[in-house]
Structure formats: structure tokens, C-alpha cells
Coordinates of C-alpha atoms and ligand atoms in Angstrom, one line a residue:
M1 CA 146.9 130.1 89.8
K2 CA 144.4 132.7 91.2
T3 CA 140.9 131.2 91.0
L4 CA 137.5 132.8 91.2
R5 CA 135.1 130.2 92.6
L6 CA 131.4 130.8 91.9
V7 CA 129.0 129.3 94.5
L8 CA 125.3 129.3 93.7
G9 CA 122.5 129.6 96.2
D10 CA 121.7 125.8 96.2
Q11 CA 125.4 124.9 96.5
L12 CA 125.9 125.8 100.2
T13 CA 127.9 122.7 101.1
R14 CA 131.5 123.2 102.4
S15 CA 132.7 120.1 100.5
I16 CA 131.1 121.3 97.2
S17 CA 133.4 120.4 94.3
S18 CA 134.0 124.0 93.3
L19 CA 135.7 124.6 96.7
A20 CA 137.6 121.3 96.8
D21 CA 141.1 122.6 96.2
L22 CA 140.6 126.2 97.4
E23 CA 143.7 128.1 98.4
P24 CA 142.5 130.7 101.0
A25 CA 145.5 133.0 100.5
R26 CA 145.0 133.3 96.8
D27 CA 141.5 132.5 95.7
V28 CA 138.2 134.4 95.9
V29 CA 134.8 132.9 96.4
L30 CA 132.0 134.8 94.5
M31 CA 128.4 134.6 95.7
V32 CA 125.7 136.7 94.1
E33 CA 122.1 137.5 94.8
V34 CA 120.6 138.2 91.4
A35 CA 117.2 139.5 90.5
A36 CA 116.9 137.3 87.3
E37 CA 117.0 134.1 89.3
A38 CA 114.7 135.4 92.0
T39 CA 112.0 136.5 89.5
Y40 CA 112.1 134.3 86.4
V41 CA 109.2 132.6 88.1
R42 CA 107.6 134.5 91.0
H43 CA 109.0 132.2 93.7
H44 CA 107.3 131.9 97.1
K45 CA 108.6 134.7 99.3
Q46 CA 109.9 132.2 101.9
K47 CA 111.9 130.4 99.2
I48 CA 113.7 133.6 98.3
A49 CA 114.3 134.4 101.9
L50 CA 115.6 130.9 102.6
I51 CA 118.1 131.0 99.9
F52 CA 119.4 134.6 100.4
S53 CA 119.6 134.1 104.2
A54 CA 121.4 130.7 103.9
M55 CA 123.8 132.2 101.3
R56 CA 124.6 135.1 103.7
H57 CA 125.2 132.7 106.6
F58 CA 127.3 130.4 104.4
A59 CA 129.5 133.4 103.3
E60 CA 130.0 134.3 106.9
G61 CA 131.1 130.8 107.7
L62 CA 133.7 130.9 104.9
R63 CA 135.0 134.3 106.0
G64 CA 135.4 132.8 109.5
E65 CA 137.8 130.3 108.0
G66 CA 139.9 133.1 106.5
I67 CA 138.5 132.7 103.0
T68 CA 138.0 135.8 100.9
V69 CA 134.3 136.0 99.8
D70 CA 133.1 138.6 97.3
Y71 CA 129.4 138.7 98.2
V72 CA 127.1 140.8 95.9
A73 CA 123.8 141.5 97.7
L74 CA 120.6 142.2 95.8
E75 CA 120.6 145.9 96.7
D76 CA 124.4 146.5 96.1
Q77 CA 125.1 149.3 93.8
G78 CA 125.9 148.2 90.2
N79 CA 124.4 144.7 90.7
T80 CA 123.5 143.8 87.1
G81 CA 120.9 141.3 88.2
S82 CA 122.3 138.2 86.3
F83 CA 124.8 135.5 86.9
E84 CA 126.7 136.4 83.7
G85 CA 126.8 140.2 84.5
E86 CA 128.0 139.6 88.0
L87 CA 130.7 137.1 86.8
R88 CA 132.0 139.6 84.3
R89 CA 132.1 142.4 86.9
A90 CA 133.9 140.1 89.3
L91 CA 136.5 139.1 86.7
L92 CA 137.4 142.8 86.4
R93 CA 137.6 143.3 90.1
H94 CA 139.8 140.2 90.9
E95 CA 141.6 139.4 87.6
P96 CA 141.7 135.7 88.2
D97 CA 143.5 133.2 86.0
R98 CA 140.4 131.0 85.8
V99 CA 136.9 130.4 87.1
I100 CA 135.7 127.2 88.8
V101 CA 132.0 126.4 89.3
T102 CA 130.0 123.3 90.2
E103 CA 127.3 122.3 87.6
P104 CA 123.9 123.7 88.5
G105 CA 120.5 122.0 89.2
E106 CA 118.8 123.3 86.1
W107 CA 119.3 122.7 82.4
R108 CA 118.8 126.4 81.5
V109 CA 121.7 127.5 83.9
W110 CA 123.9 124.7 82.7
Q111 CA 123.5 125.9 79.1
M112 CA 124.5 129.4 80.3
M113 CA 127.6 128.0 82.0
L114 CA 128.6 126.0 78.9
E115 CA 128.5 129.2 76.9
W116 CA 130.7 130.9 79.4
R117 CA 133.5 128.5 78.5
E118 CA 133.4 130.1 75.0
T119 CA 132.6 133.7 75.9
M120 CA 134.5 134.5 79.1
P121 CA 138.0 136.0 78.9
V122 CA 139.5 133.3 81.2
P123 CA 139.0 129.5 81.3
V124 CA 135.8 128.3 83.0
E125 CA 135.9 124.9 84.6
I126 CA 132.5 123.3 85.3
R127 CA 132.8 120.5 87.9
A128 CA 130.4 117.6 88.5
D129 CA 128.1 118.0 91.5
D130 CA 129.1 115.0 93.6
R131 CA 126.6 115.6 96.4
F132 CA 124.4 112.8 95.1
V133 CA 124.7 109.1 95.6
A134 CA 124.7 108.4 91.9
S135 CA 126.6 110.5 89.4
R136 CA 124.9 111.5 86.1
D137 CA 127.1 109.0 84.2
E138 CA 126.2 106.2 86.6
F139 CA 122.5 106.8 86.1
A140 CA 123.0 107.1 82.3
A141 CA 124.8 103.7 82.3
W142 CA 121.9 102.1 84.4
A143 CA 119.3 103.7 82.1
K144 CA 121.0 102.6 78.8
G145 CA 118.8 100.4 76.7
R146 CA 115.7 100.8 78.9
K147 CA 112.5 102.1 77.3
T148 CA 111.0 103.1 80.7
Y149 CA 112.7 103.8 84.0
R150 CA 111.4 102.2 87.2
M151 CA 112.5 103.6 90.5
E152 CA 112.3 100.3 92.4
F153 CA 115.1 98.6 90.4
F154 CA 117.3 101.7 90.5
Y155 CA 116.7 101.9 94.3
R156 CA 118.0 98.4 94.8
E157 CA 121.2 99.4 93.1
M158 CA 121.5 102.3 95.4
R159 CA 121.0 100.1 98.5
R160 CA 123.7 97.8 97.3
K161 CA 126.0 100.7 96.5
T162 CA 125.6 102.4 99.9
G163 CA 125.1 99.3 102.0
L164 CA 122.2 101.0 103.7
L165 CA 119.9 98.5 105.5
M166 CA 121.9 95.6 103.9
K167 CA 123.3 92.4 105.4
G168 CA 125.8 91.5 102.8
D169 CA 123.8 91.2 99.6
V170 CA 120.5 90.7 101.3
P171 CA 118.1 93.6 102.4
V172 CA 117.5 93.8 106.1
G173 CA 114.1 92.3 106.9
G174 CA 114.2 90.1 103.8
Q175 CA 112.4 92.6 101.6
W176 CA 113.5 95.6 99.7
N177 CA 110.3 97.6 100.2
F178 CA 107.8 97.8 103.0
D179 CA 105.4 100.2 101.3
A180 CA 102.4 97.9 101.7
E181 CA 102.6 98.7 105.5
N182 CA 102.8 102.4 104.8
R183 CA 99.2 103.4 103.9
K184 CA 97.4 103.8 107.2
S185 CA 95.0 106.6 107.8
L186 CA 95.3 108.5 111.1
P187 CA 93.2 107.2 114.0
A188 CA 90.5 109.6 115.3
G189 CA 91.8 112.1 117.8
Y190 CA 95.4 111.6 116.7
H191 CA 97.9 114.4 117.4
P192 CA 101.1 114.4 115.4
P193 CA 104.4 115.5 117.1
Q194 CA 105.3 119.1 117.5
R195 CA 107.9 120.2 115.0
L196 CA 111.0 122.3 115.3
R197 CA 110.9 125.7 113.7
F198 CA 113.6 128.3 113.9
E199 CA 113.2 131.9 115.1
P200 CA 114.8 134.3 112.4
D201 CA 118.1 135.8 113.6
A202 CA 119.3 139.3 112.6
V203 CA 120.6 138.2 109.2
T204 CA 117.3 136.4 108.4
R205 CA 115.3 139.4 109.6
E206 CA 117.3 141.7 107.3
V207 CA 116.6 139.3 104.4
L208 CA 112.9 139.1 105.2
A209 CA 112.7 142.9 105.1
L210 CA 114.5 142.9 101.7
V211 CA 112.1 140.2 100.3
E212 CA 109.1 142.3 101.5
R213 CA 110.5 145.4 99.7
H214 CA 111.4 143.7 96.4
F215 CA 109.0 140.9 96.0
P216 CA 105.7 142.0 97.6
D217 CA 103.6 140.5 94.8
H218 CA 105.2 137.0 94.8
F219 CA 103.2 134.0 95.9
G220 CA 102.7 133.1 99.6
D221 CA 103.2 134.5 103.1
L222 CA 106.6 135.6 104.3
A223 CA 105.8 135.1 108.0
P224 CA 106.0 133.1 110.0
F225 CA 109.4 132.0 108.6
G226 CA 110.8 128.9 110.4
W227 CA 113.2 127.2 108.0
P228 CA 116.7 126.4 109.1
V229 CA 119.2 128.6 107.2
T230 CA 122.5 127.3 108.7
R231 CA 124.0 123.9 108.7
A232 CA 124.0 123.8 112.5
D233 CA 120.2 124.4 112.6
A234 CA 119.6 122.0 109.7
L235 CA 121.4 119.3 111.8
K236 CA 119.1 120.2 114.7
A237 CA 116.1 119.8 112.5
L238 CA 117.4 116.4 111.3
D239 CA 118.0 115.2 114.9
H240 CA 114.5 116.4 115.9
F241 CA 112.9 114.6 113.0
I242 CA 114.6 111.3 113.9
A243 CA 113.7 111.7 117.6
V244 CA 110.0 112.6 117.3
A245 CA 108.6 111.9 113.8
L246 CA 110.5 109.1 112.0
E247 CA 108.8 106.5 114.1
G248 CA 105.4 107.2 112.4
F249 CA 106.9 108.2 109.0
G250 CA 106.0 104.9 107.4
D251 CA 102.6 104.2 108.9
F252 CA 101.2 107.7 108.2
Q253 CA 103.2 108.5 105.0
D254 CA 100.1 108.8 102.9
A255 CA 97.8 110.3 105.5
M256 CA 96.3 113.9 105.5
K257 CA 94.6 115.8 108.2
R258 CA 92.9 119.2 108.4
G259 CA 95.0 121.8 110.2
E260 CA 98.1 119.5 110.4
D261 CA 100.6 120.7 107.8
F262 CA 103.5 118.4 108.6
L263 CA 102.4 115.1 110.2
H264 CA 105.4 112.8 110.3
H265 CA 107.3 114.2 107.3
A266 CA 110.9 115.2 107.6
L267 CA 110.6 118.9 106.5
L268 CA 114.2 118.6 105.4
S269 CA 114.0 119.0 101.7
P270 CA 114.6 122.8 101.7
A271 CA 117.8 122.4 103.7
L272 CA 118.9 119.3 101.7
N273 CA 118.3 120.8 98.3
I274 CA 120.3 123.9 99.0
G275 CA 123.2 121.9 100.5
L276 CA 123.0 122.4 104.2
L277 CA 122.6 118.6 104.6
T278 CA 123.7 115.7 102.5
P279 CA 121.5 112.7 101.5
M280 CA 123.8 110.1 103.1
E281 CA 123.7 112.1 106.4
L282 CA 119.9 111.8 106.5
C283 CA 120.0 108.1 105.6
R284 CA 122.7 107.1 108.1
A285 CA 120.8 108.9 110.9
A286 CA 117.6 107.0 110.0
E287 CA 119.5 103.7 109.7
R288 CA 121.1 104.3 113.2
A289 CA 117.6 104.9 114.7
Y290 CA 116.5 101.5 113.3
L291 CA 119.6 99.7 114.5
E292 CA 119.2 101.2 118.0
G293 CA 115.6 100.3 118.2
R294 CA 114.2 103.8 118.0
A295 CA 112.3 103.5 114.8
P296 CA 110.6 100.5 113.0
L297 CA 111.9 99.1 109.7
N298 CA 108.9 100.1 107.6
A299 CA 109.5 103.8 108.6
V300 CA 113.2 103.7 108.1
E301 CA 113.2 101.8 104.8
G302 CA 110.4 104.1 103.5
F303 CA 112.4 107.2 104.4
I304 CA 115.7 105.9 103.0
R305 CA 113.8 104.9 99.8
Q306 CA 112.6 108.5 99.3
V307 CA 116.1 109.8 99.6
I308 CA 118.4 107.3 97.8
G309 CA 115.5 106.0 95.7
W310 CA 113.2 108.7 94.5
R311 CA 115.4 111.7 94.9
E312 CA 118.4 110.2 93.1
F313 CA 116.1 108.6 90.5
V314 CA 114.4 111.8 89.5
R315 CA 117.7 113.6 89.3
G316 CA 119.2 111.0 87.1
L317 CA 116.1 111.0 84.9
Y318 CA 116.1 114.8 84.6
W319 CA 119.7 115.0 83.3
N320 CA 119.3 111.9 81.1
E321 CA 116.2 113.2 79.4
M322 CA 116.6 117.0 79.2
P323 CA 115.9 119.1 77.2
G324 CA 113.3 117.0 75.3
Y325 CA 111.7 115.8 78.5
A326 CA 110.0 119.2 79.3
E327 CA 108.5 119.3 75.9
T328 CA 106.3 116.2 75.8
N329 CA 102.6 116.3 76.4
A330 CA 101.5 112.6 76.1
L331 CA 97.9 113.2 77.2
S332 CA 97.5 116.4 75.1
A333 CA 96.5 118.3 78.3
R334 CA 95.6 121.9 77.4
R335 CA 93.5 123.6 80.0
A336 CA 94.5 126.7 82.0
L337 CA 95.5 126.4 85.6
P338 CA 92.5 127.4 87.8
D339 CA 92.9 130.7 89.6
F340 CA 92.3 129.1 92.9
Y341 CA 95.8 127.5 92.8
W342 CA 97.0 131.0 93.5
T343 CA 94.4 132.1 96.0
G344 CA 93.2 129.0 97.7
E345 CA 89.7 130.3 97.2
T346 CA 87.6 127.3 96.2
D347 CA 84.8 125.3 97.8
L348 CA 86.7 122.0 97.2
A349 CA 87.8 121.6 100.8
C350 CA 90.8 119.4 100.0
L351 CA 92.3 121.8 97.5
K352 CA 91.6 124.8 99.8
E353 CA 93.4 123.1 102.6
C354 CA 96.5 122.1 100.6
I355 CA 96.8 125.4 98.7
T356 CA 96.4 127.6 101.8
A357 CA 99.0 125.5 103.7
T358 CA 101.3 125.9 100.7
R359 CA 100.8 129.7 100.8
R360 CA 101.4 129.7 104.6
N361 CA 104.5 127.4 104.7
A362 CA 106.1 127.2 101.2
Y363 CA 105.5 123.5 101.8
A364 CA 103.0 120.7 101.3
H365 CA 103.8 117.1 102.1
H366 CA 104.2 114.5 99.3
I367 CA 100.7 113.1 99.3
Q368 CA 99.1 116.6 99.2
R369 CA 101.3 117.4 96.2
L370 CA 100.6 114.1 94.4
M371 CA 97.0 113.2 95.3
V372 CA 95.3 116.6 95.8
T373 CA 96.8 119.5 93.8
G374 CA 98.5 117.0 91.4
N375 CA 95.6 114.7 91.0
F376 CA 93.2 117.6 90.3
A377 CA 95.5 119.1 87.6
L378 CA 95.9 115.6 86.0
L379 CA 92.1 115.0 86.0
A380 CA 91.4 118.5 84.8
G381 CA 93.9 118.2 81.9
V382 CA 95.9 121.3 82.9
A383 CA 98.7 122.1 80.4
P384 CA 101.9 120.6 81.8
R385 CA 103.8 123.8 81.5
E386 CA 101.3 125.8 83.6
I387 CA 101.2 123.3 86.4
E388 CA 105.0 122.8 86.3
Q389 CA 105.5 126.5 86.7
W390 CA 103.2 126.5 89.7
Y391 CA 105.1 123.7 91.4
L392 CA 108.4 125.3 90.6
L393 CA 107.5 128.5 92.5
V394 CA 105.3 127.5 95.4
Y395 CA 107.7 125.3 97.5
A396 CA 110.8 126.3 99.3
D397 CA 112.4 123.0 98.1
A398 CA 111.6 123.4 94.4
F399 CA 114.5 123.2 92.0
E400 CA 113.9 122.1 88.4
W401 CA 115.9 118.9 88.6
V402 CA 113.6 117.5 91.2
E403 CA 110.4 119.4 90.5
L404 CA 110.1 118.6 86.8
P405 CA 110.2 114.8 86.8
N406 CA 107.8 114.8 89.8
V407 CA 105.3 117.0 88.0
H408 CA 105.8 116.2 84.4
G409 CA 106.2 112.4 84.9
M410 CA 104.7 111.4 88.2
V411 CA 101.7 113.7 88.3
M412 CA 100.9 114.6 84.8
F413 CA 102.0 111.4 82.9
A414 CA 103.1 113.9 80.3
D415 CA 106.1 111.7 79.5
G416 CA 103.8 108.9 78.5
G417 CA 105.0 106.5 81.2
L418 CA 108.8 107.0 81.1
L419 CA 108.8 107.5 84.9
A420 CA 105.6 105.9 86.2
S421 CA 103.8 102.8 85.0
K422 CA 100.4 104.5 85.3
P423 CA 98.9 107.9 86.1
Y424 CA 98.2 108.5 89.8
A425 CA 94.5 109.3 89.0
A426 CA 92.0 109.0 91.8
S427 CA 88.4 109.9 92.6
G428 CA 87.1 111.5 95.8
A429 CA 87.0 108.1 97.5
Y430 CA 90.8 108.0 97.8
I431 CA 91.0 111.5 99.4
D432 CA 88.1 110.6 101.7
R433 CA 89.9 107.4 102.8
M434 CA 93.3 109.1 103.4
S435 CA 92.1 112.3 105.0
D436 CA 89.4 114.0 107.1
Y437 CA 89.0 116.8 104.4
C438 CA 85.7 115.6 103.0
A439 CA 83.9 115.9 106.4
G440 CA 84.3 119.7 106.1
C441 CA 83.4 119.9 102.4
R442 CA 80.1 121.0 100.8
Y443 CA 80.6 118.1 98.3
D444 CA 80.1 114.4 99.1
P445 CA 82.7 111.9 97.9
A446 CA 80.1 109.2 98.0
V447 CA 77.9 111.0 95.4
K448 CA 79.0 110.1 91.9
S449 CA 77.3 112.8 89.8
G450 CA 74.8 115.6 89.9
P451 CA 74.4 118.4 92.5
G452 CA 76.5 117.8 95.6
A453 CA 78.7 115.2 93.9
C454 CA 82.4 115.5 94.7
P455 CA 83.9 117.1 91.5
F456 CA 86.8 114.6 91.6
N457 CA 84.2 111.8 90.7
P458 CA 83.0 113.0 87.3
L459 CA 86.5 114.3 86.6
Y460 CA 88.0 110.9 87.3
W461 CA 85.7 109.1 84.9
N462 CA 85.9 111.9 82.3
F463 CA 89.7 111.5 82.5
L464 CA 89.4 107.8 81.7
I465 CA 87.0 108.5 78.8
E466 CA 89.1 111.3 77.3
N467 CA 92.3 109.2 77.5
E468 CA 90.9 105.8 76.6
D469 CA 92.9 105.6 73.4
K470 CA 96.2 106.2 75.3
L471 CA 95.5 104.4 78.6
G472 CA 92.8 101.8 77.8
N473 CA 95.4 99.1 77.1
N474 CA 97.6 99.8 80.0
P475 CA 97.6 96.6 82.1
R476 CA 97.8 98.6 85.3
M477 CA 94.6 100.5 84.3
A478 CA 92.7 97.3 83.5
M479 CA 90.4 97.5 86.5
P480 CA 89.1 101.1 86.1
Y481 CA 88.7 100.6 82.3
R482 CA 86.7 97.4 83.0
N483 CA 84.4 99.4 85.2
L484 CA 84.1 102.2 82.7
R485 CA 83.2 99.8 79.9
R486 CA 80.2 98.7 81.9
F487 CA 78.8 102.3 81.7
S488 CA 76.0 102.9 79.3
A489 CA 76.4 105.4 76.5
E490 CA 74.1 107.8 78.3
R491 CA 76.1 107.6 81.5
R492 CA 79.3 108.3 79.6
A493 CA 77.7 111.3 77.9
E494 CA 76.4 112.6 81.2
I495 CA 79.9 112.4 82.8
T496 CA 81.5 114.2 79.8
R497 CA 78.8 116.9 80.0
E498 CA 79.2 117.4 83.8
A499 CA 83.0 117.4 83.7
A500 CA 83.0 119.9 80.8
A501 CA 80.6 122.3 82.5
F502 CA 82.7 122.3 85.6
L503 CA 86.0 122.6 83.8
D504 CA 85.0 125.3 81.4
E505 CA 84.3 127.4 84.4
V506 CA 87.4 126.8 86.5
A507 CA 90.0 125.8 83.8
P508 CA 89.1 126.9 80.3
R509 CA 90.6 125.0 77.4
Q510 CA 93.5 126.8 75.7
G511 CA 94.7 126.5 72.1
Ligands
LIG601 C1 104.0 117.1 92.3 C2 105.2 117.0 93.1 C3 106.2 118.0 93.1 C4 107.3 117.8 93.9 N1 108.3 118.8 93.9 C5 109.4 118.7 94.6 C6 110.4 119.7 94.6 O1 110.3 120.7 93.9 N2 111.5 119.5 95.4 C7 111.6 118.4 96.2 O2 112.6 118.3 96.9 N3 110.7 117.4 96.2 C8 109.6 117.5 95.4 N4 108.7 116.5 95.5 C9 108.9 115.3 96.3 C10 108.4 115.3 97.7 O3 107.0 115.7 97.7 C11 109.2 116.3 98.6 O4 110.5 116.0 98.5 C12 108.8 116.2 100.0 O5 107.4 116.5 100.2 C13 109.6 117.1 100.8 O6 109.2 117.2 102.1 P1 109.9 116.4 103.3 O7 111.3 116.8 103.5 O8 109.0 116.6 104.5 O9 109.9 114.9 102.8 P2 109.5 113.5 103.3 O10 108.2 113.1 102.9 O11 109.8 113.4 104.8 O12 110.6 112.6 102.5 C14 112.0 112.6 102.9 C15 112.9 113.1 101.8 O13 112.8 112.2 100.7 C16 113.0 113.0 99.5 N5 111.9 112.7 98.6 C17 110.7 112.2 98.9 N6 109.9 112.0 97.8 C18 110.6 112.4 96.8 C19 110.4 112.5 95.4 N7 109.2 112.1 94.9 N8 111.3 113.1 94.6 C20 112.5 113.5 95.2 N9 112.8 113.5 96.5 C21 111.9 112.9 97.3 C22 113.1 114.4 99.9 O14 114.4 114.8 99.8 C23 112.6 114.5 101.3 O15 113.2 115.5 102.1 C24 107.5 116.7 94.7 C25 106.5 115.7 94.7 C26 105.4 115.8 93.9 C27 104.4 114.7 93.9
LIG602 S1 84.4 115.8 98.8 FE1 85.7 115.9 97.0 S2 86.2 118.0 96.8 FE2 85.4 117.8 98.9 S3 87.2 117.4 100.2 FE3 86.4 115.4 99.5 S4 87.6 114.9 97.7 FE4 87.9 117.1 98.0

């Protein structure tokens, strides 16, 4: 049976299910660069370049194996600009008996594919994406009957399933989780390791020029572009991370430093999310480093937990809870996203640092995402949809299955606690403790209110006041609410006034 196999831009894995039983002499692989997907949000220029360049390299690899690839480039004549339009044109060109595709990473595209099964002139088979440790069904079975989901319990299941850092049924080191050791701030004068970036080759340079022509007004800087776009380079990036940065990954996981964009983080999520690497490959490499004495347990366990814990967990939650998940707004947050999220032009030094790094790299590390840009949006009460759109377009690794639960659940608490037991809300003291940002700021994290006070301080207390009816009885918020309840009525009124004056200027209320 002649088969047309559609491979999407985040499915660049040779063992992807849609290519599993490919017959090179008979089948055709279809890959399409479509304007609709590149522009439905104004993705960071580097993200578009990463995906198009990696697609072109992947297609070349398949051709090298003698496979017929029908590759529709963005500027090709007749390109309709949509998946559906390009699939229909390809059906006319190749007259296959059927179409096979692997399920996508976004609910919207999945609905589109389900419709194809009714509307296309040949049968369309949608296969499960088996590049994850847990299947969607497996997560659904684990989640059944639970009112809230907690990553830690799911993670233990994944450790047992994979055998990673396990001695029989017992976790190596006698503990599942070494997070308590992973909150060190950086010592003065500390220099993190130099990181591997990749010089664009001819294919990437062509794509960079195309992105500049077609998407000049999209977010972010196109150069310097240093992401790996082939599996070979992604493997080099993995080896380099294990050799130079994994050792400090645990200790400094929550640290932030001016002018240091990467610290000890892996920088592997863009390659991983488009399929150039697999999650188990990352975890086995880290585990090997521990077993060979090249990295300590707190670093290796912490890293493995991010990959088979958080990454798998948010993916399972996304598919289990969509489409309703995206609609909730448990804290009734309604403010506009401040303009400085686009420009980086703000006198809050921490936000300026994280947003300008995001513009430069299409990347920010986890704690910058969670405790700076995320924390501010939470405290300011930015409407979930506005901040979600921002997160979906600014990073090279952003795909809805992973972005949405992290933003909607972890950052904004918009799901009312389905993902996290409490909001990650923090005042300026946290940012001061974990970074050197405050030293270069016109505000002072030690000043609680009035001129010169760090804006995170009144915003933090205002957040607690505004959400007292929803969060006041949360046992994990008992301590801050105990402190708040000691405040006089005048102090509370002053906080509310100060926060409103600040927010009405930078993030006006909508609706
Ligand atoms: C508000 C917010 C938005 C985020 N949006 C995305 C996103 O769009 N895409 C994305 O891949 N990650 C997202 N994350 C998770 C995490 O921040 C990134 O995976 C990480 O920063 C990627 O960089 P790294 O490879 O250097 O990761 P490291 O810090 O070195 O971690 C190693 C790997 O663990 C995985 N990982 C770590 N934390 C998470 C997590 N919370 N959820 C899922 N996987 C995780 C990633 O695959 C990552 O490559 C988001 C987190 C927050 C708080
Ligand atoms: S003082 Fe406040 S606004 Fe300034 S860098 Fe520190 S936390 Fe950010």
C-alpha cells in the first residue's frame, strides 16, 4: 500500500512512529514549512530558524537513506501556508492509498488531524507519539480518581518503570529526591563553565536569511544563532553538558547571575522537544556520569527528575485535562501583560535581565521563567491567556503541551491547584537571595513600601490580600497569611493603594 507519511517540525526523530514501517521503494515522506504555524503566534525568530533548519537537515538525512522526501519550503510556489492545504496538494501529487502521521504536541493540531480522518479522500492513520516514557493512557490511568496531581508521586512511578537510579525497588542513595541540597546561591566571583554553541552551516544560513525576510517583526534577535540543528550536534551538546555542567546542575539549579545566561543548565530542551534527542538518552547519559563518579547524586537525580518527572508529568496532565484546562482562571487574573515583556525596557533590573536574555537567546533558564517573569505576572494578576501566549512564543523550546501546564498551572495557579499545591509567589527577598540582580537595581529589596521599595514587595502582599478568600486556607500558605493577618487595616490599605498605583501604570486591568 503506497503511504504518504507526514512528519511535523517537532517530530524529527528517525524512530518516530509515523516512519516505523516505512517502505523506501514505495512510500513518500511529506514535510512542509507552513506560514500558518510560523505565525499563529509571533514566535521568536530563532525558534522558527531552529525548526526549519532542523527539518531541512532531517529531510537530507532521510534522502541519504534512499527515502523519497517531498519537502515543501516556505517560499515554494503554490505553498498554501497550512498543513491541510499542503496535505491535499501532496495527495494529488502522489496518489497514495493512505496517510500516516504521529499525533502532534498541541490540542489544536490534534483536532485538525481528527477532522482529516473524516474529510480526506484516503484513510488517515494517527499514531501515538511513543517518544515519551509514559504514554497518554498510562498517565490517565495513574491520574484516575485523583483530585490533584503531584509530580513527586508520578516521578517515583517513572523511576520504577525506567530503573533509573534504582537498586531493585529502592532509590539509589536511600532517597527519591535531593532537592533540599539544590538551592545554593553562587559564591562571589564564580564563573560558570563555557557552553557549546554551534556555528550555522550553509543550510542554517539560508534559513536565517529566510526568517529575516519573512518574519522581521517577530520577537527576539536572530543572531547569534547557536542551537544544534542536527542529531549529531545535539549529541555533542549532550556530551558537553554532561562533561562540563552537570556536576554543578544540582547545587546551582535555582541560582541566577547577571550576564550569565546559562549557568549549569542543560540547554537541551530545544533539541529534545523537536526530537533530535530522546528523554531516556539524556537520563542514561546523566546516570552513567554518576555511576562513573563524574557527577554527584544530587545533580544527577535533580536532572533526571526534571526529565522523567516534570517533563513527563506536564505532558500527561496536558493531554488529560485539555481542552478545559486552558480555560480556567482560578485567581480571576485580568490585567494586561506589561509592554516591557516585549522590549525589556524596565527599571526592575531582574526583569530587564531575564527579558533581554530571552530576546537574545530564545532561552531563559527555569528559575528565571518561574521566579522572575512568572512570579511578576502572577503577583501582577496578568490574564493567563496573555502571559501564556508570551511564553509560547519567546522560547525556542516552547510547544503547547509543555508550555501550558508550566504557565497556567505552575506559574499562574490558574488551574486552582491541580498541578501545584501552592502558588510560587515570592517577594524581592527571594530574588535577592538567589541572584545578584538587586545590586544593580534602582530599587531596594529590603525596603517594603514607599519610594525606592522593590515593587515585588507591595505586589506580593497585595497578591495575598486580593486572593485571601481563595488561598487563605491553603495549609502551605499558612505562614504568609499569619504574617499578613498581623498587618493593621491602614497597612493593608496602603499596600493595596501602592500596588494599584504601580499596576495601573504598567499592567492596566482589562474587562
Ligand atoms: C513559566 C515556564 C514556562 C516553561 N515553558 C517551557 C517550554 O515551553 N518548553 C519546555 O521545554 N520547558 C518549559 N519550561 C520548563 C523549563 O524551564 C525548561 O524545560 C528548561 O528551562 C529548559 O532548559 P534546559 O534544557 O537548560 O533545562 P534544564 O534546567 O537543564 O533541565 C533539564 C531538562 O529537564 C526538562 N525540564 C525541566 N523542567 C521542566 C518542566 N518544568 N517542565 C518540563 N520539562 C522540564 C527539560 O526537558 C530540560 O531540558 C517552562 C518552565 C516555566 C516555569
Ligand atoms: S530590587 Fe526588586 S525589582 Fe530590583 S532586581 Fe531586586 S527583586 Fe528585582
